[in-house]
Amino acid sequence: MNEKKKQSILRWRERNPEQWREIKNAVNRRHRKRHIKAIRAYSKRYRAANRERARLAYKKYYRKLRQEILEVYGRKCALCKEREENQLTIDHLHNDGQAHRRHRGRNWYVDVRREGFPKHKYRILCRRCNIQQWRKSLGKKRQKTRSKRILPLR
């Protein structure tokens, strides 16, 4: 490819960043689909050979992802408006967090982003409010199980 053609392509990329991103992502998806086994094997070998580096990269990725989630949801507790970042947690609104973690494992933050940060499923709570909500949900569960018990006839 000659130099003039390369410059033309670079100018087009600069003028059309969204289209370029779509094209690049489509090419990457096709490549990953075709070579998934080789990519997984390479990743596994790399992580085994570079444990500490992989662990640090993983931590950095999840810190960045958590910051992104906090940014979208407002960086404060939905109930008491606490803003201390190390006290904030991500709460499942429908009390299905345990089931979600069992199904997905530790990587469920990725699901929040993948789903488009849905406000109807998640919110930010401080640790204190999160525990209070959990206790309330336990009380509701106990009431439901008590009401289902069949009392013996006298």
PDB file of C-alpha atoms in Angstrom:
ATOM      1  CA  MET A   1       0.000   0.000   0.000  1.00  0.00           C
ATOM      2  CA  ASN A   2       1.471   3.311  -0.975  1.00  0.00           C
ATOM      3  CA  GLU A   3       1.893   6.275   1.365  1.00  0.00           C
ATOM      4  CA  LYS A   4      -0.854   8.336  -0.265  1.00  0.00           C
ATOM      5  CA  LYS A   5      -3.427   5.583   0.292  1.00  0.00           C
ATOM      6  CA  LYS A   6      -2.378   5.187   3.951  1.00  0.00           C
ATOM      7  CA  GLN A   7      -2.819   8.909   4.580  1.00  0.00           C
ATOM      8  CA  SER A   8      -6.254   8.807   2.948  1.00  0.00           C
ATOM      9  CA  ILE A   9      -7.337   5.944   5.212  1.00  0.00           C
ATOM     10  CA  LEU A  10      -6.022   7.714   8.315  1.00  0.00           C
ATOM     11  CA  ARG A  11      -7.947  10.882   7.430  1.00  0.00           C
ATOM     12  CA  TRP A  12     -11.130   8.855   6.910  1.00  0.00           C
ATOM     13  CA  ARG A  13     -10.673   7.211  10.343  1.00  0.00           C
ATOM     14  CA  GLU A  14     -10.290  10.617  11.985  1.00  0.00           C
ATOM     15  CA  ARG A  15     -13.452  11.936  10.284  1.00  0.00           C
ATOM     16  CA  ASN A  16     -15.530   8.806  11.015  1.00  0.00           C
ATOM     17  CA  PRO A  17     -14.501   7.461  14.447  1.00  0.00           C
ATOM     18  CA  GLU A  18     -17.840   5.731  15.156  1.00  0.00           C
ATOM     19  CA  GLN A  19     -17.867   3.867  11.832  1.00  0.00           C
ATOM     20  CA  TRP A  20     -14.221   2.917  12.279  1.00  0.00           C
ATOM     21  CA  ARG A  21     -14.946   1.582  15.776  1.00  0.00           C
ATOM     22  CA  GLU A  22     -17.839  -0.524  14.431  1.00  0.00           C
ATOM     23  CA  ILE A  23     -15.691  -1.954  11.630  1.00  0.00           C
ATOM     24  CA  LYS A  24     -12.792  -2.685  13.987  1.00  0.00           C
ATOM     25  CA  ASN A  25     -15.082  -4.337  16.554  1.00  0.00           C
ATOM     26  CA  ALA A  26     -16.729  -6.496  13.873  1.00  0.00           C
ATOM     27  CA  VAL A  27     -13.324  -7.671  12.646  1.00  0.00           C
ATOM     28  CA  ASN A  28     -12.223  -8.425  16.231  1.00  0.00           C
ATOM     29  CA  ARG A  29     -15.437 -10.369  16.953  1.00  0.00           C
ATOM     30  CA  ARG A  30     -14.987 -12.473  13.800  1.00  0.00           C
ATOM     31  CA  HIS A  31     -11.351 -13.178  14.661  1.00  0.00           C
ATOM     32  CA  ARG A  32     -12.227 -14.151  18.236  1.00  0.00           C
ATOM     33  CA  LYS A  33     -15.045 -16.415  17.047  1.00  0.00           C
ATOM     34  CA  ARG A  34     -12.772 -18.219  14.591  1.00  0.00           C
ATOM     35  CA  HIS A  35      -9.841 -18.619  16.989  1.00  0.00           C
ATOM     36  CA  ILE A  36     -11.517 -18.890  20.399  1.00  0.00           C
ATOM     37  CA  LYS A  37      -9.737 -22.094  21.465  1.00  0.00           C
ATOM     38  CA  ALA A  38      -6.298 -20.751  20.608  1.00  0.00           C
ATOM     39  CA  ILE A  39      -7.035 -17.427  22.332  1.00  0.00           C
ATOM     40  CA  ARG A  40      -8.222 -19.178  25.507  1.00  0.00           C
ATOM     41  CA  ALA A  41      -5.185 -21.470  25.540  1.00  0.00           C
ATOM     42  CA  TYR A  42      -2.825 -18.513  25.091  1.00  0.00           C
ATOM     43  CA  SER A  43      -4.587 -16.540  27.834  1.00  0.00           C
ATOM     44  CA  LYS A  44      -4.368 -19.471  30.218  1.00  0.00           C
ATOM     45  CA  ARG A  45      -0.649 -19.938  29.527  1.00  0.00           C
ATOM     46  CA  TYR A  46       0.004 -16.203  29.915  1.00  0.00           C
ATOM     47  CA  ARG A  47      -1.857 -15.990  33.249  1.00  0.00           C
ATOM     48  CA  ALA A  48       0.032 -19.036  34.555  1.00  0.00           C
ATOM     49  CA  ALA A  49       3.404 -17.592  33.536  1.00  0.00           C
ATOM     50  CA  ASN A  50       2.605 -14.048  34.760  1.00  0.00           C
ATOM     51  CA  ARG A  51       0.390 -14.576  37.807  1.00  0.00           C
ATOM     52  CA  GLU A  52       1.191 -11.349  39.624  1.00  0.00           C
ATOM     53  CA  ARG A  53       0.949  -9.202  36.505  1.00  0.00           C
ATOM     54  CA  ALA A  54      -2.371 -10.820  35.525  1.00  0.00           C
ATOM     55  CA  ARG A  55      -3.714 -10.348  39.063  1.00  0.00           C
ATOM     56  CA  LEU A  56      -2.786  -6.658  39.046  1.00  0.00           C
ATOM     57  CA  ALA A  57      -4.343  -6.166  35.609  1.00  0.00           C
ATOM     58  CA  TYR A  58      -7.525  -7.876  36.810  1.00  0.00           C
ATOM     59  CA  LYS A  59      -7.685  -5.640  39.912  1.00  0.00           C
ATOM     60  CA  LYS A  60      -7.091  -2.522  37.820  1.00  0.00           C
ATOM     61  CA  TYR A  61      -9.819  -3.550  35.363  1.00  0.00           C
ATOM     62  CA  TYR A  62     -12.387  -4.124  38.121  1.00  0.00           C
ATOM     63  CA  ARG A  63     -11.500  -0.897  39.927  1.00  0.00           C
ATOM     64  CA  LYS A  64     -12.044   0.989  36.696  1.00  0.00           C
ATOM     65  CA  LEU A  65     -15.314  -0.869  36.073  1.00  0.00           C
ATOM     66  CA  ARG A  66     -16.532  -0.110  39.612  1.00  0.00           C
ATOM     67  CA  GLN A  67     -15.678   3.574  39.130  1.00  0.00           C
ATOM     68  CA  GLU A  68     -17.644   3.564  35.878  1.00  0.00           C
ATOM     69  CA  ILE A  69     -20.667   2.024  37.625  1.00  0.00           C
ATOM     70  CA  LEU A  70     -20.459   4.504  40.516  1.00  0.00           C
ATOM     71  CA  GLU A  71     -20.239   7.377  38.039  1.00  0.00           C
ATOM     72  CA  VAL A  72     -23.359   6.269  36.169  1.00  0.00           C
ATOM     73  CA  TYR A  73     -25.399   5.647  39.329  1.00  0.00           C
ATOM     74  CA  GLY A  74     -24.443   8.931  40.986  1.00  0.00           C
ATOM     75  CA  ARG A  75     -21.613   8.206  43.480  1.00  0.00           C
ATOM     76  CA  LYS A  76     -23.917   8.423  46.516  1.00  0.00           C
ATOM     77  CA  CYS A  77     -26.169   6.168  48.538  1.00  0.00           C
ATOM     78  CA  ALA A  78     -29.721   6.139  47.164  1.00  0.00           C
ATOM     79  CA  LEU A  79     -31.185   6.221  50.694  1.00  0.00           C
ATOM     80  CA  CYS A  80     -28.961   8.271  53.011  1.00  0.00           C
ATOM     81  CA  LYS A  81     -26.869  10.146  50.398  1.00  0.00           C
ATOM     82  CA  GLU A  82     -23.537   8.923  51.855  1.00  0.00           C
ATOM     83  CA  ARG A  83     -20.668   9.837  49.501  1.00  0.00           C
ATOM     84  CA  GLU A  84     -17.695   8.043  51.119  1.00  0.00           C
ATOM     85  CA  GLU A  85     -16.549   5.906  48.193  1.00  0.00           C
ATOM     86  CA  ASN A  86     -15.142   2.995  50.171  1.00  0.00           C
ATOM     87  CA  GLN A  87     -18.539   2.641  51.906  1.00  0.00           C
ATOM     88  CA  LEU A  88     -20.585   2.448  48.684  1.00  0.00           C
ATOM     89  CA  THR A  89     -21.846  -0.874  47.332  1.00  0.00           C
ATOM     90  CA  ILE A  90     -23.921  -1.937  44.350  1.00  0.00           C
ATOM     91  CA  ASP A  91     -27.308  -3.274  45.402  1.00  0.00           C
ATOM     92  CA  HIS A  92     -29.719  -5.509  43.485  1.00  0.00           C
ATOM     93  CA  LEU A  93     -33.146  -3.859  43.759  1.00  0.00           C
ATOM     94  CA  HIS A  94     -35.116  -7.107  43.585  1.00  0.00           C
ATOM     95  CA  ASN A  95     -33.087  -8.919  46.269  1.00  0.00           C
ATOM     96  CA  ASP A  96     -31.715 -11.345  43.688  1.00  0.00           C
ATOM     97  CA  GLY A  97     -28.049 -10.569  44.304  1.00  0.00           C
ATOM     98  CA  GLN A  98     -27.214 -13.907  45.861  1.00  0.00           C
ATOM     99  CA  ALA A  99     -28.737 -15.817  42.949  1.00  0.00           C
ATOM    100  CA  HIS A 100     -26.955 -13.517  40.484  1.00  0.00           C
ATOM    101  CA  ARG A 101     -23.584 -14.084  42.163  1.00  0.00           C
ATOM    102  CA  ARG A 102     -24.146 -17.852  42.278  1.00  0.00           C
ATOM    103  CA  HIS A 103     -24.957 -17.884  38.573  1.00  0.00           C
ATOM    104  CA  ARG A 104     -22.286 -15.428  37.444  1.00  0.00           C
ATOM    105  CA  GLY A 105     -19.599 -15.635  40.086  1.00  0.00           C
ATOM    106  CA  ARG A 106     -17.437 -12.644  40.994  1.00  0.00           C
ATOM    107  CA  ASN A 107     -17.678 -11.135  37.516  1.00  0.00           C
ATOM    108  CA  TRP A 108     -21.197  -9.747  37.809  1.00  0.00           C
ATOM    109  CA  TYR A 109     -20.058  -6.096  37.532  1.00  0.00           C
ATOM    110  CA  VAL A 110     -19.535  -6.833  33.842  1.00  0.00           C
ATOM    111  CA  ASP A 111     -23.241  -7.719  33.566  1.00  0.00           C
ATOM    112  CA  VAL A 112     -24.210  -4.280  34.886  1.00  0.00           C
ATOM    113  CA  ARG A 113     -22.297  -2.604  32.072  1.00  0.00           C
ATOM    114  CA  ARG A 114     -23.362  -5.159  29.446  1.00  0.00           C
ATOM    115  CA  GLU A 115     -27.037  -4.554  30.329  1.00  0.00           C
ATOM    116  CA  GLY A 116     -26.565  -0.805  29.867  1.00  0.00           C
ATOM    117  CA  PHE A 117     -26.528   0.208  33.570  1.00  0.00           C
ATOM    118  CA  PRO A 118     -30.260  -0.457  34.172  1.00  0.00           C
ATOM    119  CA  LYS A 119     -31.671   1.768  36.911  1.00  0.00           C
ATOM    120  CA  HIS A 120     -34.555  -0.665  37.514  1.00  0.00           C
ATOM    121  CA  LYS A 121     -32.200  -3.509  38.562  1.00  0.00           C
ATOM    122  CA  TYR A 122     -29.337  -1.907  40.483  1.00  0.00           C
ATOM    123  CA  ARG A 123     -28.632   1.066  42.725  1.00  0.00           C
ATOM    124  CA  ILE A 124     -25.849   2.392  44.913  1.00  0.00           C
ATOM    125  CA  LEU A 125     -26.181   1.950  48.674  1.00  0.00           C
ATOM    126  CA  CYS A 126     -23.757   2.524  51.506  1.00  0.00           C
ATOM    127  CA  ARG A 127     -22.839  -0.550  53.532  1.00  0.00           C
ATOM    128  CA  ARG A 128     -25.131   0.425  56.417  1.00  0.00           C
ATOM    129  CA  CYS A 129     -28.212   0.898  54.209  1.00  0.00           C
ATOM    130  CA  ASN A 130     -27.387  -2.263  52.266  1.00  0.00           C
ATOM    131  CA  ILE A 131     -27.348  -4.305  55.491  1.00  0.00           C
ATOM    132  CA  GLN A 132     -30.607  -2.693  56.631  1.00  0.00           C
ATOM    133  CA  GLN A 133     -32.264  -3.571  53.320  1.00  0.00           C
ATOM    134  CA  TRP A 134     -30.957  -7.119  53.592  1.00  0.00           C
ATOM    135  CA  ARG A 135     -32.394  -7.464  57.116  1.00  0.00           C
ATOM    136  CA  LYS A 136     -35.761  -6.147  55.935  1.00  0.00           C
ATOM    137  CA  SER A 137     -35.800  -8.685  53.109  1.00  0.00           C
ATOM    138  CA  LEU A 138     -35.007 -11.460  55.607  1.00  0.00           C
ATOM    139  CA  GLY A 139     -38.005 -10.389  57.677  1.00  0.00           C
ATOM    140  CA  LYS A 140     -40.260 -10.508  54.615  1.00  0.00           C
ATOM    141  CA  LYS A 141     -38.990 -13.979  53.717  1.00  0.00           C
ATOM    142  CA  ARG A 142     -39.664 -15.205  57.256  1.00  0.00           C
ATOM    143  CA  GLN A 143     -43.201 -13.817  57.165  1.00  0.00           C
ATOM    144  CA  LYS A 144     -43.855 -15.580  53.853  1.00  0.00           C
ATOM    145  CA  THR A 145     -42.637 -18.931  55.187  1.00  0.00           C
ATOM    146  CA  ARG A 146     -44.634 -18.553  58.407  1.00  0.00           C
ATOM    147  CA  SER A 147     -47.833 -17.818  56.503  1.00  0.00           C
ATOM    148  CA  LYS A 148     -47.331 -20.932  54.373  1.00  0.00           C
ATOM    149  CA  ARG A 149     -47.073 -23.276  57.365  1.00  0.00           C
ATOM    150  CA  ILE A 150     -50.102 -25.423  57.950  1.00  0.00           C
ATOM    151  CA  LEU A 151     -51.250 -25.386  61.534  1.00  0.00           C
ATOM    152  CA  PRO A 152     -52.444 -28.665  63.009  1.00  0.00           C
ATOM    153  CA  LEU A 153     -56.156 -28.996  63.770  1.00  0.00           C
ATOM    154  CA  ARG A 154     -57.118 -29.089  67.454  1.00  0.00           C
TER     155      ARG A 154
END
